[in-house]
Short mmCIF file of C-alpha atoms in Angstrom, two decimals:
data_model
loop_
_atom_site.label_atom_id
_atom_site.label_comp_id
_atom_site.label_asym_id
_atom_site.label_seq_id
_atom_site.Cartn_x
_atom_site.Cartn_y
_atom_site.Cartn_z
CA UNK A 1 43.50 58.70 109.96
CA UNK A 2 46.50 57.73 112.19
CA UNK A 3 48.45 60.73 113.71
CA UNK A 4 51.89 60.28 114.98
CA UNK A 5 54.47 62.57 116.37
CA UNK A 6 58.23 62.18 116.66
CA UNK A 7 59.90 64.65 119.46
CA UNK A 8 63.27 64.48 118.56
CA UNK A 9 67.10 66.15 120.11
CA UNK A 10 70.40 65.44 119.08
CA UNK A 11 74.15 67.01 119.35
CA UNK A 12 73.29 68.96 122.87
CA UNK A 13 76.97 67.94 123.91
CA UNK A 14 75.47 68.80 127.48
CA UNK A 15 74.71 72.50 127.09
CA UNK A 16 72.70 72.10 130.49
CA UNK A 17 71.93 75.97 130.21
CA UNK A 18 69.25 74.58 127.72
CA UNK A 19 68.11 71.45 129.35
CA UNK A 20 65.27 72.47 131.57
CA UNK A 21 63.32 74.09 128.23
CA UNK A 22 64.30 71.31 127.08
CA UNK A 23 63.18 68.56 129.53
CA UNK A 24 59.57 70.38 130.15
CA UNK A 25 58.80 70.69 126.31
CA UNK A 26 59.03 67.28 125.92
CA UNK A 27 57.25 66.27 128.63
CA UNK A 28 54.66 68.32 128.12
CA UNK A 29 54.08 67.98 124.60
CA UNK A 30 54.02 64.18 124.84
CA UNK A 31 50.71 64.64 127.14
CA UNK A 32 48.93 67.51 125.22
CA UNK A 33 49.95 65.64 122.00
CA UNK A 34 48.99 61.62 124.08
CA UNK A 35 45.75 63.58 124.78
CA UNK A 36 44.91 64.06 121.33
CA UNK A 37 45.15 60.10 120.50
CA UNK A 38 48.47 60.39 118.97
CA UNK A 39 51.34 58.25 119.13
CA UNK A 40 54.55 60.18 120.35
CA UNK A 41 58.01 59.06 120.00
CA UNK A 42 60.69 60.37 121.66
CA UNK A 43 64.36 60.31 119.98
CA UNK A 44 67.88 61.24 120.80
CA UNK A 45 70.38 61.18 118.09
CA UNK A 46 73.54 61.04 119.47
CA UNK A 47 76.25 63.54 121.15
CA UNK A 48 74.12 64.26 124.46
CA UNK A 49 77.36 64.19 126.45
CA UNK A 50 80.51 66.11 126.22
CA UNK A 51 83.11 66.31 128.51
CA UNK A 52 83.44 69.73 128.88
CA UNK A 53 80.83 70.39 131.09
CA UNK A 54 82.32 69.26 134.69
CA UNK A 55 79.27 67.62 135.77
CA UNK A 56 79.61 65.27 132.57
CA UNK A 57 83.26 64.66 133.38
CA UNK A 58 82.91 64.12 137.12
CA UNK A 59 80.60 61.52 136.35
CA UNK A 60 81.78 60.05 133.32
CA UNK A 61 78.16 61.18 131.21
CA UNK A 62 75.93 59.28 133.98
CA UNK A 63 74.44 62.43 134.58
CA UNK A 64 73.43 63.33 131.70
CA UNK A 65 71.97 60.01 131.55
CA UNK A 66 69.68 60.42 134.59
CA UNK A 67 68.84 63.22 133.46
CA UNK A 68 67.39 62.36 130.29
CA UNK A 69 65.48 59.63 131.89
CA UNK A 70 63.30 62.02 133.27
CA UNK A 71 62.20 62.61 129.45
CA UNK A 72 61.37 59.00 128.84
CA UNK A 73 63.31 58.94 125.23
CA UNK A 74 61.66 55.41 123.69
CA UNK A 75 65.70 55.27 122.19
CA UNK A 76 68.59 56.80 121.83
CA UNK A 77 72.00 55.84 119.52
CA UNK A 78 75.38 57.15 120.18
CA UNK A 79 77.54 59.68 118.98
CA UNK A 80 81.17 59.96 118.58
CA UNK A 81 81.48 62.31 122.27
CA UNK A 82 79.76 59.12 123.79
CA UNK A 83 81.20 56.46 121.46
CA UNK A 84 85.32 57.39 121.66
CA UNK A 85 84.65 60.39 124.49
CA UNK A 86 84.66 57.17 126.87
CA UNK A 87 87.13 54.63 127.65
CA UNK A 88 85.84 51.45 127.23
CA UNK A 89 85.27 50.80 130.53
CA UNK A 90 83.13 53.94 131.32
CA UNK A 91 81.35 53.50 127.72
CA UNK A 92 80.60 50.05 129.00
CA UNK A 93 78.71 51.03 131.57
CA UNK A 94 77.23 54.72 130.85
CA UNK A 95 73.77 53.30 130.11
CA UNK A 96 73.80 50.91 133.42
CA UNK A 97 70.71 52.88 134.84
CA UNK A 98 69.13 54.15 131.31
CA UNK A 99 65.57 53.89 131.35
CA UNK A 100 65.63 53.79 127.44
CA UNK A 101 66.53 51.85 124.75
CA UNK A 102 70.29 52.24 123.17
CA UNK A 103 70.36 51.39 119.05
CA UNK A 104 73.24 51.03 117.33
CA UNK A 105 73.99 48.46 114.62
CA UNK A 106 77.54 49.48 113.02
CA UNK A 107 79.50 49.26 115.86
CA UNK A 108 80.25 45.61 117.27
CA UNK A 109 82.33 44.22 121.04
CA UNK A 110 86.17 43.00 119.52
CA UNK A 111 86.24 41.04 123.05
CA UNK A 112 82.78 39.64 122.49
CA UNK A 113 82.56 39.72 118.60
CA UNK A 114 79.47 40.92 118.85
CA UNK A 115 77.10 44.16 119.52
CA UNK A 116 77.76 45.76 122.99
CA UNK A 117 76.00 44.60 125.86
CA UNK A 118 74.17 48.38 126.19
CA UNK A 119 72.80 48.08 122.62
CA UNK A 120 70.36 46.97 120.57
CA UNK A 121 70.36 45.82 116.61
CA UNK A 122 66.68 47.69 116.28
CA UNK A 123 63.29 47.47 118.01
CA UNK A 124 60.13 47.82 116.93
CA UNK A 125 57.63 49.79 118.28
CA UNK A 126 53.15 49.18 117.92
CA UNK A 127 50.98 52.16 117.94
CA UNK A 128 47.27 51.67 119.67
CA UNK A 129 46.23 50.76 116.15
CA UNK A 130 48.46 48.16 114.98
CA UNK A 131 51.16 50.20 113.15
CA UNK A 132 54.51 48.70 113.84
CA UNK A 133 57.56 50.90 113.13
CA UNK A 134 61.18 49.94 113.28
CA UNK A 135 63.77 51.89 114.77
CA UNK A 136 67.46 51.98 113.35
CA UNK A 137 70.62 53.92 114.07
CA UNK A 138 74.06 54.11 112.77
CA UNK A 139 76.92 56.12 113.66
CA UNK A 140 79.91 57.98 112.45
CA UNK A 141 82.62 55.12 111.89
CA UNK A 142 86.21 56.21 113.16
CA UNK A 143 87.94 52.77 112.90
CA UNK A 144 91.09 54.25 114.11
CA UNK A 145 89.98 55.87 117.51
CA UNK A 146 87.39 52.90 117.80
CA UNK A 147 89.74 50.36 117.93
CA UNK A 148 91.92 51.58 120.60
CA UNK A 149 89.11 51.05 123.31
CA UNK A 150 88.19 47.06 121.56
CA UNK A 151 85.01 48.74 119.47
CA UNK A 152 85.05 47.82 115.64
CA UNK A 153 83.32 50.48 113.80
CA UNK A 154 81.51 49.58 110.58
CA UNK A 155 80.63 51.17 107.34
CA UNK A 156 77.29 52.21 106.43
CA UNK A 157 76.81 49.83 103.04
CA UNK A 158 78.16 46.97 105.34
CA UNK A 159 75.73 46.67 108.27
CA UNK A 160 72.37 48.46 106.46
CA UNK A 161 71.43 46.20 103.69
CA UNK A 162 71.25 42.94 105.78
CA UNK A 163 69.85 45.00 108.50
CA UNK A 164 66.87 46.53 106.14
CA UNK A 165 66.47 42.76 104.50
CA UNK A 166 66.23 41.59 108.22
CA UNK A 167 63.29 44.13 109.67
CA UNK A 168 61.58 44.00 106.06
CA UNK A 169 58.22 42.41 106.28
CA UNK A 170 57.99 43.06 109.62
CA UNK A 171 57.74 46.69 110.07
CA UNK A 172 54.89 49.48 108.10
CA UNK A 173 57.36 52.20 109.07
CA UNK A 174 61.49 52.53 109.31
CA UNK A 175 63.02 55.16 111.35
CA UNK A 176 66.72 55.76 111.10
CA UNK A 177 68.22 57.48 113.69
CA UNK A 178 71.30 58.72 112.00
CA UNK A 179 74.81 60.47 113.73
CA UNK A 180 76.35 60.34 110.21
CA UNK A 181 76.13 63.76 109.39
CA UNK A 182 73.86 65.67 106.15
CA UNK A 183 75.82 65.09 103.33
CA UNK A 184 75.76 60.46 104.02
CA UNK A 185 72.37 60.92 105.03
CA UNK A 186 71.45 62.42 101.90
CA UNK A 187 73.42 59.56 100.55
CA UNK A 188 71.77 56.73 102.44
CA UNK A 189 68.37 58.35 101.20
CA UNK A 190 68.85 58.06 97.62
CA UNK A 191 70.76 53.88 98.01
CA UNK A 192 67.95 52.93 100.84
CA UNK A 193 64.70 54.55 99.80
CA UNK A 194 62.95 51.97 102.27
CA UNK A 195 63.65 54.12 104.90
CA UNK A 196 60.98 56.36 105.59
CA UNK A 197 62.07 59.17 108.15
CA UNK A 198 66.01 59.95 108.89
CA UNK A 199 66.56 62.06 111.66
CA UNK A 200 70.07 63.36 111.71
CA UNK A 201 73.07 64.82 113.29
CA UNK A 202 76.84 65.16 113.46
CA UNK A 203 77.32 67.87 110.97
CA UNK A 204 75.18 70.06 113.41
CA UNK A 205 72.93 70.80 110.73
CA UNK A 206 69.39 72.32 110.85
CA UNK A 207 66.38 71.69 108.90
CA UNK A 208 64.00 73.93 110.13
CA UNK A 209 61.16 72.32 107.83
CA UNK A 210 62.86 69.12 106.76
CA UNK A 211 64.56 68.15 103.31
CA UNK A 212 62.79 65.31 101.30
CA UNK A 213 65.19 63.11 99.55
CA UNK A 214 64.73 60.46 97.22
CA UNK A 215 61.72 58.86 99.35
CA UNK A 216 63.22 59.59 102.45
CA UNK A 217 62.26 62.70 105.04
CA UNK A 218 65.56 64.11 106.56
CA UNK A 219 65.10 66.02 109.98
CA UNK A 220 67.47 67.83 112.53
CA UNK A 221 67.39 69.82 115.30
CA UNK A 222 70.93 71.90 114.64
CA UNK A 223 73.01 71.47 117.97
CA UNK A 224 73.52 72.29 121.73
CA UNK A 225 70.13 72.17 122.40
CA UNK A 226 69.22 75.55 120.49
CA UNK A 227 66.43 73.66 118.81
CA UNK A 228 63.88 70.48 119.68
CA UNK A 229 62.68 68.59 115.90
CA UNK A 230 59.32 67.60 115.78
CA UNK A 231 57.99 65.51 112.67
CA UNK A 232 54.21 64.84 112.32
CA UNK A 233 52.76 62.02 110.15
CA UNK A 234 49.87 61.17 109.03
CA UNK A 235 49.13 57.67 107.65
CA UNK A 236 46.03 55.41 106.37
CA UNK A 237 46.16 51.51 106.21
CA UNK A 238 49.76 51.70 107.98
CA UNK A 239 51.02 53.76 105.47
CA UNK A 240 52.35 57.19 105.37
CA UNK A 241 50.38 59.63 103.97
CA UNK A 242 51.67 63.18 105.01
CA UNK A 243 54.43 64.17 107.21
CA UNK A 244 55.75 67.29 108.03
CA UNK A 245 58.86 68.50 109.99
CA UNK A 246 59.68 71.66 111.83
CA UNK A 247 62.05 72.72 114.55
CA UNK A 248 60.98 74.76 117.93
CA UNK A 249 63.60 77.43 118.88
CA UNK A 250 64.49 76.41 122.98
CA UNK A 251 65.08 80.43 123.32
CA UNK A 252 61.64 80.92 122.87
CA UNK A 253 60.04 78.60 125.35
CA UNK A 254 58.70 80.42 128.66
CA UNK A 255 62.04 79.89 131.54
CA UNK A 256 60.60 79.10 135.01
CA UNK A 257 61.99 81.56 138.20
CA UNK A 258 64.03 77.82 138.91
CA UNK A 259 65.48 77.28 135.71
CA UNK A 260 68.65 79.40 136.10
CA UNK A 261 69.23 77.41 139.81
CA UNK A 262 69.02 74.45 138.01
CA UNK A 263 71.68 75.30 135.57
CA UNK A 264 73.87 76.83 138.27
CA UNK A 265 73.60 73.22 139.96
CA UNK A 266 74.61 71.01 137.61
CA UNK A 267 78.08 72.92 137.38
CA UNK A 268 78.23 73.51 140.81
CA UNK A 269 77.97 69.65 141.41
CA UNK A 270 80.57 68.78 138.75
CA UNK A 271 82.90 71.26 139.97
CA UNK A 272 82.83 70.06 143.68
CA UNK A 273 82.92 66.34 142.75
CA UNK A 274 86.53 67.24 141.09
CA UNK A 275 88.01 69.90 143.07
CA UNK A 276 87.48 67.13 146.13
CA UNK A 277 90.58 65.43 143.69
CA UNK A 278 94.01 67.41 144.38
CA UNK A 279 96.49 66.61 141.72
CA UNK A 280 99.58 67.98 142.79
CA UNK A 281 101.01 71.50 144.62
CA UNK A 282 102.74 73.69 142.86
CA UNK A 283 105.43 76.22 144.51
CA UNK A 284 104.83 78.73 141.48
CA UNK A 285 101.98 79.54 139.20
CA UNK A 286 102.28 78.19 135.73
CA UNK A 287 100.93 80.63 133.02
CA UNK A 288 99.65 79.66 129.75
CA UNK A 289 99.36 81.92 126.55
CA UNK A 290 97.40 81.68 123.26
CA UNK A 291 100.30 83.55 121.21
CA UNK A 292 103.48 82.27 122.49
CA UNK A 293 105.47 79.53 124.29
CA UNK A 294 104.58 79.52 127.96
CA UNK A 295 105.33 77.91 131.19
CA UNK A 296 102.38 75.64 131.15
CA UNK A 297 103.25 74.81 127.52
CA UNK A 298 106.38 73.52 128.10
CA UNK A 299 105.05 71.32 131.59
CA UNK A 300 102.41 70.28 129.53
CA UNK A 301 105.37 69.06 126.62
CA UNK A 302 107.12 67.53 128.71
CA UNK A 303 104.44 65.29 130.14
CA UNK A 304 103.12 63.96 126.90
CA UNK A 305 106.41 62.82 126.27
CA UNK A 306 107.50 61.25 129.84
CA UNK A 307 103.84 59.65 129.45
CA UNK A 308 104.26 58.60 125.68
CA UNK A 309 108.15 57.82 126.73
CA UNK A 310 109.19 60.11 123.84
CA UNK A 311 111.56 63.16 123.11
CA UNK A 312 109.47 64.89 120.46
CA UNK A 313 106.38 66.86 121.26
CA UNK A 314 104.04 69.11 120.02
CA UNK A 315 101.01 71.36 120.97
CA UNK A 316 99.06 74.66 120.22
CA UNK A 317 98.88 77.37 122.86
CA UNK A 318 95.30 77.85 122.35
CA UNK A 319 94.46 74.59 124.37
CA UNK A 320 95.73 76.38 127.64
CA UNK A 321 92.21 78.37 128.54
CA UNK A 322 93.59 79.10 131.77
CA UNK A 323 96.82 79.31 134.11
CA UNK A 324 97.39 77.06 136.88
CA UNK A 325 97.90 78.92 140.02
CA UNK A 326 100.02 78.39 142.71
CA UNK A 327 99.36 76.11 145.43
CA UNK A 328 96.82 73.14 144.99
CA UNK A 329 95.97 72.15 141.56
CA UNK A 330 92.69 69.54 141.75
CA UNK A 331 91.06 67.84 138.55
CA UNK A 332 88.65 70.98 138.14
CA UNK A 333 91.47 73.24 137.91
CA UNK A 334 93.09 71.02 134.72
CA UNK A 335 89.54 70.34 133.59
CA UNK A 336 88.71 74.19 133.35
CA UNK A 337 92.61 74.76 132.20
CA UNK A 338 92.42 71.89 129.26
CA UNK A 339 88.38 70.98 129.16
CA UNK A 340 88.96 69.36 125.31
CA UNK A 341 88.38 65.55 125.18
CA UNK A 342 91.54 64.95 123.21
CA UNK A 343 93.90 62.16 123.16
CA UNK A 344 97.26 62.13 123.18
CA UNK A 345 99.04 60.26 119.89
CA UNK A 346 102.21 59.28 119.37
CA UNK A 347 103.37 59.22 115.31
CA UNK A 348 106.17 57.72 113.94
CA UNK A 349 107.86 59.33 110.98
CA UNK A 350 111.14 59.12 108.37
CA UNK A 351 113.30 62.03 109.42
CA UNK A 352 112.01 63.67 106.16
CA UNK A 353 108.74 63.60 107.06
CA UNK A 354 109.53 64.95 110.20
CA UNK A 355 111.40 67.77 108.53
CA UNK A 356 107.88 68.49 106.19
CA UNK A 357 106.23 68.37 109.24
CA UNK A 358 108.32 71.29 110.28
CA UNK A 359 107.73 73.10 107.10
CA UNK A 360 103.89 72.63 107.60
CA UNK A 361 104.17 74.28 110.73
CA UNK A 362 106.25 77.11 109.92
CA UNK A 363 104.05 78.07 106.76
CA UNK A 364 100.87 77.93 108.82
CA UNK A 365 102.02 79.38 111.94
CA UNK A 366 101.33 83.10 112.03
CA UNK A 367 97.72 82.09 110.26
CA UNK A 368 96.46 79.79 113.40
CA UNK A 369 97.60 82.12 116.06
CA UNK A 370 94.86 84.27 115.18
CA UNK A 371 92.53 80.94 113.85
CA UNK A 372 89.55 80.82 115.66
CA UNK A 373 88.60 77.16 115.91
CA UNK A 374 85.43 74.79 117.27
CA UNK A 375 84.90 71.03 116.92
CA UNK A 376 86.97 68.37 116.05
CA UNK A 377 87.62 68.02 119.91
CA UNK A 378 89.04 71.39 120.46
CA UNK A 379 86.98 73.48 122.64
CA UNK A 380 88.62 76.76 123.12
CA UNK A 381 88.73 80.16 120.61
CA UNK A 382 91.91 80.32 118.86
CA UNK A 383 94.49 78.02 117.86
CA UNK A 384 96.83 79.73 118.88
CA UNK A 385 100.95 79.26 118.80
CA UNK A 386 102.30 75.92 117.72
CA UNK A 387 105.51 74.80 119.58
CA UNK A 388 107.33 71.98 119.06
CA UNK A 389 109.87 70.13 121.88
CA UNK A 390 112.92 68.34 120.93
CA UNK A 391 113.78 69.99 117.94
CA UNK A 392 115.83 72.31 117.08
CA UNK A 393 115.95 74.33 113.57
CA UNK A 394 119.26 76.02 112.75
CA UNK A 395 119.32 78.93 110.48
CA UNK A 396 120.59 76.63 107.29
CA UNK A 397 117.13 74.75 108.02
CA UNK A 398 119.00 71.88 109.49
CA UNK A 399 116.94 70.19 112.01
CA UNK A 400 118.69 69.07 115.02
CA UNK A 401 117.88 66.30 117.52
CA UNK A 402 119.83 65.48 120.23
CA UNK A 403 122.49 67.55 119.12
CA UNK A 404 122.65 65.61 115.52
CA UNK A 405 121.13 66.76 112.44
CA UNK A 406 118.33 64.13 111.77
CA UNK A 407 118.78 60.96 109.59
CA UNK A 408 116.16 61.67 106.63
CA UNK A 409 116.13 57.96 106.20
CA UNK A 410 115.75 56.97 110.27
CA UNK A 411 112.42 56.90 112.16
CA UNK A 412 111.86 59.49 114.75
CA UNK A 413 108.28 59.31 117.19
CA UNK A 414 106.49 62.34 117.69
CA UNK A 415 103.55 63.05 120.59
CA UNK A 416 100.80 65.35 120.21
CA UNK A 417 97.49 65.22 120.53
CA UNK A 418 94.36 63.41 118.07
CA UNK A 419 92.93 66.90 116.95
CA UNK A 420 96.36 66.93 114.72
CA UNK A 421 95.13 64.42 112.67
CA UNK A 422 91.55 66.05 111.93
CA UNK A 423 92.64 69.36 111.31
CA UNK A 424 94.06 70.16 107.46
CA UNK A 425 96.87 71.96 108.61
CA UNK A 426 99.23 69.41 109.12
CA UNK A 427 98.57 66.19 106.77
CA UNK A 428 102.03 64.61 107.03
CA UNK A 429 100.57 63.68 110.30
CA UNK A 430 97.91 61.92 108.85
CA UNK A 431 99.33 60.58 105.83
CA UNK A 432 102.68 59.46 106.43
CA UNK A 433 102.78 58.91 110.48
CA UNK A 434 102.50 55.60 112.00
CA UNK A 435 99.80 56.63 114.60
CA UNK A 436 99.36 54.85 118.19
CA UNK A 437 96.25 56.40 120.17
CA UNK A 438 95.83 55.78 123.97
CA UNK A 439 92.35 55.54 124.63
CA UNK A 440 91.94 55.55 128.31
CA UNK A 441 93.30 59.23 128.82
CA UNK A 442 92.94 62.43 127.96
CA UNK A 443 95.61 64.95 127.72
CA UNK A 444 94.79 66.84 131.18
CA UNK A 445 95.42 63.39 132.50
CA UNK A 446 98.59 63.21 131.42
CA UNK A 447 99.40 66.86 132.62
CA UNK A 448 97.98 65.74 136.06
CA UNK A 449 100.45 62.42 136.24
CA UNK A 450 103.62 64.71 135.26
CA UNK A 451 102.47 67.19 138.20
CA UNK A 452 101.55 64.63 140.45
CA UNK A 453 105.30 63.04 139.92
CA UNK A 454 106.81 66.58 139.85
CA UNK A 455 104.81 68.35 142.87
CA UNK A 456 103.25 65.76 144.50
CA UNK A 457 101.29 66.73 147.68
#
C-alpha cells in the first residue's frame, strides 16, 4: 500500500500574523510524515499576496515569495491578487527567485502569444514507487482587467479538455489546483471526472473534511491562513484507493516566544521601505470621513480626474481609513490611508445613463453608509458616503454639467474606481459604460501624483 500526503494553503492574502504556524507545520509535517515512507506534496492555491500588507507592497509580493521558499511548495498557481494585483511588469518578474514551480494553463503572454515565461502548462511528479501524478491549475478568468496588463485570460472548457487529452496516458493521478472558486469546481468535477483531487480556493470556502463530487475529491483550506488542508491517499497498483481530507486550525498550533517578533518584522520592514518615499508636504491636514464628503475626498476626486483627464468623478468615503496629516506625506502614509488594490476606471456613458447612474446612487445611498463591506478589492469596514464630482442635481432632478443640463443623447466619461463594477449597487456601470482600466496604478498612486503636483516637497 502506497501512502501519500498533500499539505496544501491557499487565499492567505499575506496575513503574516499566521505565517510562522504556518511555515513550521509544514515543515515539520513533511519530515514526520517523509519519515513514515510517504510521499508529501506541498501546494499553494493561489492569493498568497495582497497588497495590503506593506511589506507585500514595498516589495511588490517578492517577499512573500521568499518567504514561502522556505516551505519548499513542489507548485504553486496564481490567484487574481497575484494575477491583476501586479502590473505586468512586477507580475513578470514576482517569481524571479521562486524556488518552486508556477502552474497555470488558462492564462497565455498577448506579447509572446504564448504561456508566461514564470509558468508552466503542468508537471508531473514520480513517487519512490513509480506513481506519476500530474499537476494542473487554472484560475479565475477576468478578461477585462487581464487584458489591460497584455495577459489573455481563458475559460475553463477552452484550455482543460486538450490539456486532460494531453497528460492522459501519461499520468496514474491528476491534481488540479483550482483558484476558480466552489461552485465551478463543483462544476469541473461533474464535466472532467478524470480529475482525481481538486484543491480549491477563491470563494474562501472551507471543507473541513472534503466534498466528493462526481469522481472528484474537492479540498480547501478557507482563507488568510486560518486553516492548512491536508488530504491523505491511499492507493494499490497506482491507483487510488482511499483518500481522506481534513483541515488543521493554525490557532491551535503551539506559537514559539519568537513568533510575535517575527510578525512585528515583516510590517516593520514594509513600513520603513515606504515611509523612506515622501510624496508630497502638505501645509494642512486633510481629513477623511466614512459618512460624509471630506477634504481628502474631494483631493482624492480631483486627482482621478486630472490623472484620467476627466471632469466627472466618483468615490465612497469608506475607502479613506485614515487622514493625512500635516507635513510630510510618504507612500506608507497613502498606503495605510487607501491600502485597497483598486484601479482607477474611466466609463463612458449617454447622458441618460449617466442620469440612472445618479438615480442608483441616490436610492442606495443611506443603505451603504452603514454597509459593511470585504472583498472585491475593498479592504476597509463600511462603504460609506458616495459623492460624486462634476455634477450637479437641481431640485427639478435636472442634472447639470458645466453649467448645462446634460444632453441625454451625448456621451459624458466618468472616473471611479474597478470595485464599481463588481459591486451590485450600481450596474449601469457595468452594463451600459464603455470601461477603460489602467493597469499600472492603483488609486493611492494617483492621489500621490495630484499631491506631489499640488505640494511638492
Amino acid at each position: 500500500m502506497e501512502k501519500i500526503t498533500i499539505l496544501h494553503t491557499n487565499d492567505i492574502h499575506s496575513h503574516l500574523e499566521n505565517w510562522p504556524k504556518i511555515r513550521r507545520f509544514l515543515q515539520s509535517e513533511k519530515i514526520k510524515l517523509e519519515k513514515q515512507n510517504q510521499t508529501v506534496l506541498t501546494f499553494d492555491i493561489g492569493d498568497a499576496i495582497d497588497r495590503v500588507h506593506p511589506l507585500s507592497e514595498a516589495t511588490n509580493g517578492k517577499a512573500n515569495i521568499e518567504l514561502m521558499n522556505a516551505v519548499e511548495y513542489d507548485a504553486a498557481t496564481i490567484g487574481n491578487n497575484e494575477g491583476i494585483g501586479n502590473s505586468r511588469s512586477q507580475l513578470q518578474h514576482l517569481y524571479d527567485n521562486a524556488k518552486f514551480d508556477i502552474i497555470l494553463d488558462n492564462v497565455i503572454d498577448e506579447e509572446a502569444n504564448s504561456r508566461p515565461s514564470w509558468a508552466k502548462e503542468y508537471k508531473i511528479m514520480e513517487t519512490a514507487v513509480g506513481t506519476k501524478i500530474g499537476i494542473i491549475a487554472l484560475t479565475a478568468p477576468f478578461p477585462m482587467t487581464y487584458e489591460m496588463n497584455g495577459w489573455e485570460s481563458n475559460q475553463i472548457d477552452t484550455v482543460l479538455p486538450s490539456l486532460l487529452k494531453k497528460i492522459a496516458g501519461k499520468v496514474d493521478i491528476i491534481i488540479l489546483l483550482s483558484h476558480l472558486g466552489l461552485p465551478v469546481d463543483r462544476k469541473v468535477a461533474v464535466k472532467y471526472p478524470q480529475i482525481d483531487i481538486i484543491l480549491g480556493s477563491h470563494t474562501h470556502h472551507l471543507l473541513k473534511s472534503g466534498e466528493k463530487a462526481n469522481e472528484s475529491l474537492l479540498a480547501a483550506a478557507g482563507k488568510w491562513g486560518m486553516y492548512v488542508g491536508e488530504v491523505a491517499i491511499e492507493l494499490e497498483n497506482h491507483k487510488i484507493r482511499k483518500e481522506v481530507a481534513k483541515v488543521i486550525e493554525t490557532e491551535s498550533l503551539a506559537e514559539v516566544i519568537s513568533d510575535q517578533d517575527e510578525i512585528a518584522e515583516y510590517r516593520l520592514r514594509g513600513e520603513k521601505i515606504l515611509t523612506s518615499e515622501v510624496v508630497a508636504k502638505l501645509p494642512e491636514d486633510l481629513e477623511a470621513s466614512w459618512t460624509k464628503n471630506s477634504a481628502l475626498m474631494q483631493t482624492s476626486l480631483k486627482a482621478i480626474e486630472a490623472g484620467t483627464k476627466t471632469d466627472i468623478a466618483m468615490l465612497n468615503g469608506g475607502l479613506f481609513l485614515k487622514n493625512l496629516q500635516k507635513g510630510f506625506v510618504t507612500k506608507n502614509d497613502l498606503h495605510q490611508t487607501l491600502p485597497h488594490p483598486m484601479r482607477v476606471i474611466t466609463a463612458k456613458l449617454t447622458g441618460y445613463n449617466l442620469w440612472r447612474l445618479v438615480q442608483e446612487i441616490k436610492k442606495n445611498r443611506s443603505f451603504l453608509k452603514k454597509f459593511p463591506i470585504k472583498g472585491m478589492g475593498f479592504r476597509g469596514q463600511l462603504f460609506g458616503e458616495v459623492v460624486i464630482d462634476g455634477l450637479v442635481e437641481q431640485e427639478n432632478g435636472d442634472l447639470i454639467y458645466h453649467n448645462e443640463k446634460i444632453d441625454f443623447d451625448a456621451y459624458y466619461t466618468i472616473a471611479t474606481v474597478d470595485h464599481f463594477m463588481y459591486i451590485p449597487f450600481f450596474p449601469t456601470i457595468e452594463i451600459t459604460g464603455e470601461i477603460s482600466i489602467n493597469g499600472k496604478k492603483f488609486l493611492r498612486d494617483y492621489v500621490g501624483d495630484y499631491l506631489k503636483l499640488e505640494f511638492s516637497v
